[in-house]
Tab-separated table of N, CA, C and O in Angstrom:
chain	number	residue	atom	x	y	z
A	20	MET	N	11.956	-25.489	-31.113
A	20	MET	CA	11.910	-24.356	-30.527
A	20	MET	C	12.776	-24.145	-31.851
A	20	MET	O	13.848	-24.590	-32.184
A	21	LEU	N	12.612	-22.427	-32.050
A	21	LEU	CA	13.586	-22.138	-33.323
A	21	LEU	C	14.198	-20.992	-32.723
A	21	LEU	O	14.609	-20.763	-32.101
A	22	PRO	N	15.712	-21.424	-33.084
A	22	PRO	CA	16.885	-20.944	-32.767
A	22	PRO	C	16.954	-19.107	-33.541
A	22	PRO	O	18.263	-19.001	-34.089
A	23	VAL	N	15.752	-18.290	-33.327
A	23	VAL	CA	16.146	-16.966	-33.642
A	23	VAL	C	15.550	-15.917	-32.476
A	23	VAL	O	14.768	-16.601	-31.250
A	24	THR	N	16.104	-14.923	-32.296
A	24	THR	CA	15.134	-13.986	-31.681
A	24	THR	C	14.584	-12.981	-32.213
A	24	THR	O	14.642	-12.506	-32.839
A	25	LEU	N	13.096	-13.057	-31.127
A	25	LEU	CA	12.430	-12.122	-32.349
A	25	LEU	C	12.133	-10.659	-31.711
A	25	LEU	O	12.499	-10.253	-30.476
A	26	ARG	N	12.347	-10.135	-32.173
A	26	ARG	CA	12.012	-8.739	-32.485
A	26	ARG	C	10.693	-8.133	-32.246
A	26	ARG	O	10.022	-7.156	-31.451
A	27	ARG	N	9.833	-8.374	-33.232
A	27	ARG	CA	8.021	-8.134	-32.827
A	27	ARG	C	7.677	-9.375	-33.371
A	27	ARG	O	7.847	-10.248	-34.285
A	28	VAL	N	5.887	-9.285	-33.233
A	28	VAL	CA	5.194	-10.470	-33.410
A	28	VAL	C	3.820	-9.787	-34.188
A	28	VAL	O	3.528	-8.897	-33.356
A	29	LEU	N	3.828	-10.133	-35.505
A	29	LEU	CA	2.679	-9.618	-36.189
A	29	LEU	C	1.537	-10.494	-36.653
A	29	LEU	O	1.984	-11.260	-36.689
A	30	LEU	N	0.436	-9.787	-36.104
A	30	LEU	CA	-0.958	-10.726	-36.608
A	30	LEU	C	-1.639	-10.164	-37.716
A	30	LEU	O	-2.022	-9.225	-37.731
A	31	ALA	N	-1.710	-10.611	-39.020
A	31	ALA	CA	-1.905	-10.368	-40.138
A	31	ALA	C	-3.773	-10.562	-39.608
A	31	ALA	O	-4.246	-11.969	-39.485
A	32	GLN	N	-4.326	-9.134	-40.074
A	32	GLN	CA	-6.113	-9.283	-40.364
A	32	GLN	C	-6.606	-9.247	-41.185
A	32	GLN	O	-7.771	-9.103	-41.393
A	33	HIS	N	-5.633	-9.667	-42.209
A	33	HIS	CA	-6.553	-9.450	-43.822
A	33	HIS	C	-6.250	-11.042	-44.275
A	33	HIS	O	-5.918	-11.496	-43.670
A	34	ARG	N	-7.372	-10.925	-44.929
A	34	ARG	CA	-7.312	-12.557	-45.788
A	34	ARG	C	-5.864	-12.719	-46.556
A	34	ARG	O	-5.166	-11.892	-47.117
A	35	VAL	N	-4.959	-14.298	-46.465
A	35	VAL	CA	-4.139	-14.476	-47.156
A	35	VAL	C	-4.312	-15.858	-47.483
A	35	VAL	O	-5.080	-16.856	-47.211
A	36	ASP	N	-3.947	-15.950	-48.718
A	36	ASP	CA	-4.214	-17.034	-49.456
A	36	ASP	C	-3.158	-17.999	-49.211
A	36	ASP	O	-2.164	-18.064	-48.867
A	37	PHE	N	-3.727	-19.403	-48.908
A	37	PHE	CA	-3.190	-19.996	-47.936
A	37	PHE	C	-2.241	-21.196	-48.703
A	37	PHE	O	-1.307	-21.829	-48.467
A	38	ARG	N	-2.354	-20.767	-49.858
A	38	ARG	CA	-1.383	-21.664	-50.989
A	38	ARG	C	0.039	-21.257	-51.473
A	38	ARG	O	0.838	-22.091	-51.921
A	39	LYS	N	-0.270	-19.913	-50.662
A	39	LYS	CA	1.520	-19.424	-50.922
A	39	LYS	C	2.161	-19.691	-49.948
A	39	LYS	O	2.047	-20.621	-48.934
A	40	ARG	N	3.220	-20.089	-50.570
A	40	ARG	CA	4.353	-20.336	-49.619
A	40	ARG	C	5.586	-19.312	-49.322
A	40	ARG	O	5.137	-18.259	-48.698
A	41	PHE	N	6.904	-19.325	-48.701
A	41	PHE	CA	7.838	-18.545	-48.617
A	41	PHE	C	7.699	-17.372	-48.969
A	41	PHE	O	7.630	-16.243	-48.724
A	42	ASP	N	8.030	-16.765	-50.861
A	42	ASP	CA	7.975	-15.948	-51.487
A	42	ASP	C	6.526	-15.247	-51.145
A	42	ASP	O	6.601	-13.800	-50.719
A	43	GLY	N	5.470	-15.824	-51.171
A	43	GLY	CA	4.242	-14.990	-51.368
A	43	GLY	C	3.922	-14.792	-50.091
A	43	GLY	O	3.346	-13.378	-49.539
A	44	LEU	N	4.268	-15.276	-48.613
A	44	LEU	CA	3.897	-14.660	-47.373
A	44	LEU	C	5.086	-13.736	-47.092
A	44	LEU	O	4.790	-13.159	-46.307
A	45	LEU	N	6.348	-13.822	-47.489
A	45	LEU	CA	7.582	-12.700	-47.410
A	45	LEU	C	6.643	-11.561	-47.645
A	45	LEU	O	6.850	-10.468	-47.288
A	46	ALA	N	6.109	-11.705	-49.304
A	46	ALA	CA	5.914	-10.644	-50.369
A	46	ALA	C	4.366	-9.822	-49.203
A	46	ALA	O	4.641	-8.534	-48.937
A	47	GLU	N	3.860	-10.508	-48.591
A	47	GLU	CA	2.635	-10.111	-47.683
A	47	GLU	C	3.218	-9.621	-46.459
A	47	GLU	O	2.322	-8.325	-46.023
A	48	ALA	N	4.220	-10.073	-45.769
A	48	ALA	CA	4.919	-9.412	-44.483
A	48	ALA	C	5.498	-7.938	-45.189
A	48	ALA	O	5.238	-6.843	-44.206
A	49	TYR	N	6.443	-7.941	-45.937
A	49	TYR	CA	6.518	-6.467	-46.190
A	49	TYR	C	5.870	-5.418	-46.745
A	49	TYR	O	5.979	-4.675	-46.342
A	50	ARG	N	4.615	-6.187	-47.098
A	50	ARG	CA	3.150	-5.577	-47.295
A	50	ARG	C	2.960	-4.672	-45.597
A	50	ARG	O	2.199	-3.234	-45.758
A	51	MET	N	2.941	-5.360	-44.837
A	51	MET	CA	2.457	-5.155	-43.573
A	51	MET	C	3.488	-4.175	-43.122
A	51	MET	O	3.446	-3.497	-41.803
A	52	GLY	N	4.937	-4.442	-43.619
A	52	GLY	CA	6.136	-3.267	-42.970
A	52	GLY	C	6.853	-4.137	-42.069
A	52	GLY	O	7.764	-3.920	-41.047
A	53	ALA	N	6.903	-5.600	-42.112
A	53	ALA	CA	7.401	-6.497	-41.314
A	53	ALA	C	8.699	-6.875	-41.889
A	53	ALA	O	8.247	-6.697	-43.305
A	54	ASP	N	10.124	-7.115	-41.410
A	54	ASP	CA	10.990	-7.791	-41.849
A	54	ASP	C	11.460	-9.016	-41.624
A	54	ASP	O	12.071	-8.746	-40.338
A	55	PRO	N	10.972	-10.292	-41.448
A	55	PRO	CA	11.165	-11.181	-40.729
A	55	PRO	C	12.588	-11.394	-40.736
A	55	PRO	O	13.150	-12.045	-40.035
A	56	TYR	N	13.524	-11.037	-41.887
A	56	TYR	CA	14.959	-11.337	-41.654
A	56	TYR	C	15.234	-10.530	-40.279
A	56	TYR	O	16.892	-10.690	-40.412
A	57	ARG	N	14.815	-9.791	-39.791
A	57	ARG	CA	15.018	-8.727	-38.500
A	57	ARG	C	14.734	-8.999	-37.656
A	57	ARG	O	14.796	-8.080	-36.507
A	58	GLY	N	14.071	-10.467	-37.515
A	58	GLY	CA	14.012	-10.544	-36.237
A	58	GLY	C	11.653	-10.450	-35.882
A	58	GLY	O	11.292	-10.767	-34.901
A	59	ASP	N	10.977	-9.646	-37.422
A	59	ASP	CA	9.568	-10.105	-36.999
A	59	ASP	C	9.107	-11.724	-37.237
A	59	ASP	O	9.667	-11.990	-38.213
A	60	CYS	N	8.093	-11.699	-36.498
A	60	CYS	CA	7.573	-12.774	-36.930
A	60	CYS	C	5.947	-12.230	-37.180
A	60	CYS	O	5.519	-11.410	-36.889
A	61	VAL	N	5.583	-12.888	-38.294
A	61	VAL	CA	4.217	-12.695	-38.681
A	61	VAL	C	3.435	-13.964	-38.942
A	61	VAL	O	4.020	-14.831	-39.440
A	62	VAL	N	2.125	-13.899	-38.297
A	62	VAL	CA	1.299	-14.416	-38.618
A	62	VAL	C	-0.042	-14.522	-39.079
A	62	VAL	O	-0.423	-13.480	-38.752
A	63	PHE	N	-0.338	-15.460	-39.607
A	63	PHE	CA	-1.446	-15.422	-40.537
A	63	PHE	C	-2.584	-16.529	-40.229
A	63	PHE	O	-1.665	-17.659	-40.008
A	64	ILE	N	-3.610	-15.985	-40.390
A	64	ILE	CA	-4.737	-17.044	-39.751
A	64	ILE	C	-5.630	-17.748	-41.041
A	64	ILE	O	-6.213	-16.435	-41.608
A	65	LYS	N	-5.991	-18.566	-41.303
A	65	LYS	CA	-7.007	-19.145	-42.577
A	65	LYS	C	-8.203	-18.203	-42.110
A	65	LYS	O	-8.606	-18.557	-40.946
A	66	LYS	N	-9.017	-18.037	-43.140
A	66	LYS	CA	-9.906	-17.440	-43.086
A	66	LYS	C	-11.087	-18.395	-42.320
A	66	LYS	O	-11.589	-17.652	-41.292
A	67	ASP	N	-10.842	-19.947	-42.299
A	67	ASP	CA	-11.751	-20.645	-41.781
A	67	ASP	C	-11.375	-21.007	-40.150
A	67	ASP	O	-12.361	-21.710	-39.635
A	68	ARG	N	-9.995	-20.618	-39.505
A	68	ARG	CA	-9.842	-20.255	-38.578
A	68	ARG	C	-9.288	-22.075	-38.117
A	68	ARG	O	-9.650	-22.145	-37.362
A	69	THR	N	-9.023	-22.684	-39.232
A	69	THR	CA	-8.550	-24.216	-38.761
A	69	THR	C	-7.102	-24.618	-39.207
A	69	THR	O	-6.327	-25.366	-38.787
A	70	GLN	N	-6.369	-23.072	-39.369
A	70	GLN	CA	-5.315	-23.150	-39.540
A	70	GLN	C	-4.426	-21.870	-39.605
A	70	GLN	O	-4.980	-20.988	-39.787
A	71	ILE	N	-3.157	-22.455	-39.034
A	71	ILE	CA	-2.414	-20.686	-38.479
A	71	ILE	C	-0.682	-21.006	-39.364
A	71	ILE	O	0.032	-22.070	-39.535
A	72	ARG	N	-0.191	-19.932	-39.475
A	72	ARG	CA	1.157	-19.939	-40.307
A	72	ARG	C	1.795	-18.984	-39.787
A	72	ARG	O	1.089	-18.092	-39.589
A	73	ALA	N	3.078	-19.082	-39.057
A	73	ALA	CA	3.992	-17.976	-38.913
A	73	ALA	C	5.023	-18.037	-39.665
A	73	ALA	O	5.580	-18.877	-39.916
A	74	LEU	N	5.215	-16.600	-40.062
A	74	LEU	CA	6.595	-16.870	-40.894
A	74	LEU	C	7.924	-16.055	-40.065
A	74	LEU	O	7.631	-14.853	-39.720
A	75	VAL	N	9.272	-16.360	-39.918
A	75	VAL	CA	9.971	-15.974	-39.043
A	75	VAL	C	11.506	-16.118	-39.887
A	75	VAL	O	11.576	-16.981	-40.595
A	76	GLY	N	12.638	-15.257	-39.781
A	76	GLY	CA	13.475	-15.487	-40.603
A	76	GLY	C	14.851	-15.175	-39.760
A	76	GLY	O	14.599	-14.786	-38.547
A	77	ASP	N	16.111	-15.615	-40.041
A	77	ASP	CA	17.234	-15.443	-38.975
A	77	ASP	C	18.231	-14.907	-40.346
A	77	ASP	O	17.660	-14.404	-41.598
A	78	GLY	N	18.947	-14.537	-40.118
A	78	GLY	CA	20.195	-14.020	-40.938
A	78	GLY	C	20.692	-15.101	-42.056
A	78	GLY	O	21.420	-14.784	-43.418
A	79	TYR	N	20.151	-16.273	-41.981
A	79	TYR	CA	20.504	-17.774	-43.103
A	79	TYR	C	19.617	-17.910	-43.671
A	79	TYR	O	19.493	-18.576	-45.062
A	80	GLY	N	18.191	-17.753	-43.551
A	80	GLY	CA	17.023	-17.694	-44.659
A	80	GLY	C	15.810	-18.279	-43.185
A	80	GLY	O	15.642	-17.265	-42.504
A	81	LEU	N	14.481	-18.168	-44.133
A	81	LEU	CA	13.051	-17.801	-43.391
A	81	LEU	C	12.697	-19.669	-42.902
A	81	LEU	O	12.923	-20.901	-43.207
A	82	TYR	N	11.833	-19.170	-41.726
A	82	TYR	CA	11.316	-20.621	-40.959
A	82	TYR	C	9.285	-20.369	-41.365
A	82	TYR	O	9.143	-19.236	-41.119
A	83	LEU	N	8.893	-21.211	-41.774
A	83	LEU	CA	7.470	-21.432	-41.873
A	83	LEU	C	7.123	-22.640	-41.329
A	83	LEU	O	6.983	-23.454	-41.564
A	84	VAL	N	6.620	-22.013	-40.199
A	84	VAL	CA	6.004	-22.801	-39.315
A	84	VAL	C	3.951	-22.903	-39.551
A	84	VAL	O	3.506	-21.878	-39.675
A	85	SER	N	3.780	-24.261	-39.520
A	85	SER	CA	2.417	-24.149	-39.656
A	85	SER	C	1.058	-25.427	-38.639
A	85	SER	O	2.659	-26.226	-38.305
A	86	ARG	N	0.237	-24.786	-38.643
A	86	ARG	CA	-0.411	-25.401	-37.509
A	86	ARG	C	-1.546	-25.565	-37.440
A	86	ARG	O	-2.802	-24.567	-38.177
A	87	ARG	N	-2.220	-27.035	-38.053
A	87	ARG	CA	-3.797	-27.303	-38.615
A	87	ARG	C	-4.345	-27.973	-37.776
A	87	ARG	O	-3.864	-28.672	-36.754
A	88	PHE	N	-5.720	-27.428	-36.672
A	88	PHE	CA	-6.249	-27.783	-36.039
A	88	PHE	C	-7.458	-29.075	-36.354
A	88	PHE	O	-8.393	-28.427	-37.511
A	89	GLU	N	-7.736	-29.894	-35.677
A	89	GLU	CA	-8.116	-31.156	-36.389
A	89	GLU	C	-9.422	-31.151	-35.723
A	89	GLU	O	-10.191	-31.477	-36.747
A	90	GLY	N	-9.570	-30.918	-34.803
A	90	GLY	CA	-10.815	-31.038	-34.127
A	90	GLY	C	-11.767	-30.137	-33.787
A	90	GLY	O	-12.755	-29.801	-33.260
A	91	GLY	N	-11.180	-29.004	-33.973
A	91	GLY	CA	-11.880	-27.509	-34.235
A	91	GLY	C	-11.305	-26.384	-34.537
A	91	GLY	O	-10.349	-26.541	-35.859
A	92	ARG	N	-11.771	-25.359	-34.420
A	92	ARG	CA	-10.862	-24.220	-34.761
A	92	ARG	C	-10.612	-23.003	-33.960
A	92	ARG	O	-11.263	-23.015	-32.788
A	93	LEU	N	-10.023	-21.909	-33.874
A	93	LEU	CA	-10.003	-20.862	-33.160
A	93	LEU	C	-10.642	-20.261	-32.983
A	93	LEU	O	-11.709	-20.025	-34.099
A	94	ARG	N	-11.320	-19.611	-31.629
A	94	ARG	CA	-12.562	-19.204	-31.491
A	94	ARG	C	-12.320	-17.572	-32.236
A	94	ARG	O	-11.124	-17.276	-32.938
A	95	ALA	N	-13.602	-16.825	-32.563
A	95	ALA	CA	-13.828	-15.561	-33.490
A	95	ALA	C	-13.070	-14.490	-33.006
A	95	ALA	O	-13.991	-13.963	-32.523
A	96	LEU	N	-11.747	-14.656	-33.017
A	96	LEU	CA	-10.973	-13.193	-32.759
A	96	LEU	C	-11.045	-12.081	-33.558
A	96	LEU	O	-10.405	-11.232	-33.225
A	97	LEU	N	-10.694	-12.430	-34.749
A	97	LEU	CA	-10.535	-11.635	-35.858
A	97	LEU	C	-11.956	-11.251	-36.681
A	97	LEU	O	-12.934	-12.373	-37.168
A	98	ASP	N	-11.717	-10.102	-37.764
A	98	ASP	CA	-12.769	-9.795	-37.966
A	98	ASP	C	-12.230	-9.551	-39.458
A	98	ASP	O	-11.318	-8.334	-39.344
A	99	PHE	N	-12.031	-10.417	-40.980
A	99	PHE	CA	-11.480	-9.718	-41.893
A	99	PHE	C	-12.074	-8.801	-42.627
A	99	PHE	O	-12.574	-9.106	-43.597
A	100	SER	N	-11.978	-7.857	-41.892
A	100	SER	CA	-12.616	-6.731	-42.886
A	100	SER	C	-11.530	-5.971	-43.036
A	100	SER	O	-10.906	-6.311	-44.232
A	101	PRO	N	-11.215	-4.553	-42.632
A	101	PRO	CA	-10.210	-3.723	-43.312
A	101	PRO	C	-8.941	-4.251	-43.461
A	101	PRO	O	-8.702	-4.955	-42.011
A	102	PRO	N	-7.410	-4.186	-43.900
A	102	PRO	CA	-6.679	-4.967	-43.255
A	102	PRO	C	-5.686	-3.983	-42.298
A	102	PRO	O	-5.395	-2.913	-42.730
A	103	VAL	N	-6.036	-4.715	-41.147
A	103	VAL	CA	-4.962	-3.636	-39.888
A	103	VAL	C	-4.225	-4.554	-39.405
A	103	VAL	O	-4.180	-5.770	-39.639
A	104	ALA	N	-3.014	-4.595	-38.890
A	104	ALA	CA	-2.287	-5.386	-38.342
A	104	ALA	C	-1.939	-4.809	-36.773
A	104	ALA	O	-1.862	-4.215	-36.636
A	105	CYS	N	-2.261	-6.072	-36.257
A	105	CYS	CA	-1.671	-5.579	-34.691
A	105	CYS	C	-0.395	-6.033	-34.049
A	105	CYS	O	0.637	-7.018	-34.616
A	106	ARG	N	0.196	-5.052	-33.586
A	106	ARG	CA	1.848	-5.416	-33.104
A	106	ARG	C	1.945	-5.595	-31.766
A	106	ARG	O	1.338	-4.777	-30.756
A	107	TRP	N	2.761	-6.124	-31.338
A	107	TRP	CA	3.037	-6.334	-30.269
A	107	TRP	C	4.706	-6.335	-30.299
A	107	TRP	O	5.434	-6.651	-30.933
A	108	GLN	N	5.289	-5.565	-29.304
A	108	GLN	CA	6.861	-5.680	-29.043
A	108	GLN	C	7.096	-6.520	-28.520
A	108	GLN	O	6.450	-6.793	-26.731
A	109	ALA	N	8.553	-7.218	-28.378
A	109	ALA	CA	8.826	-8.590	-27.650
A	109	ALA	C	9.996	-7.628	-26.582
A	109	ALA	O	10.179	-7.000	-27.047
A	110	ALA	N	9.839	-8.386	-25.396
A	110	ALA	CA	10.449	-7.784	-24.147
A	110	ALA	C	12.205	-8.270	-24.083
A	110	ALA	O	12.262	-8.695	-24.924
């Protein structure tokens, strides 16, 4: 469990190069209008749906959480066509 308070969770629906690390994913988050340092959590899904990454920050730095699905993949929930972000407000 991460010691952060989430303000919003955003799901990136555009393709992201998964070789990117903190700075590259932070730039992607800023392009989407998110600010991980202020409590936004941005979730990126790899094109083949075998891996997800979440970028979230606090006042001191960033967390990059990664999950790889060994035996399968995420169901086809996303169509990687036009770049659009889904937004959820935290309660």
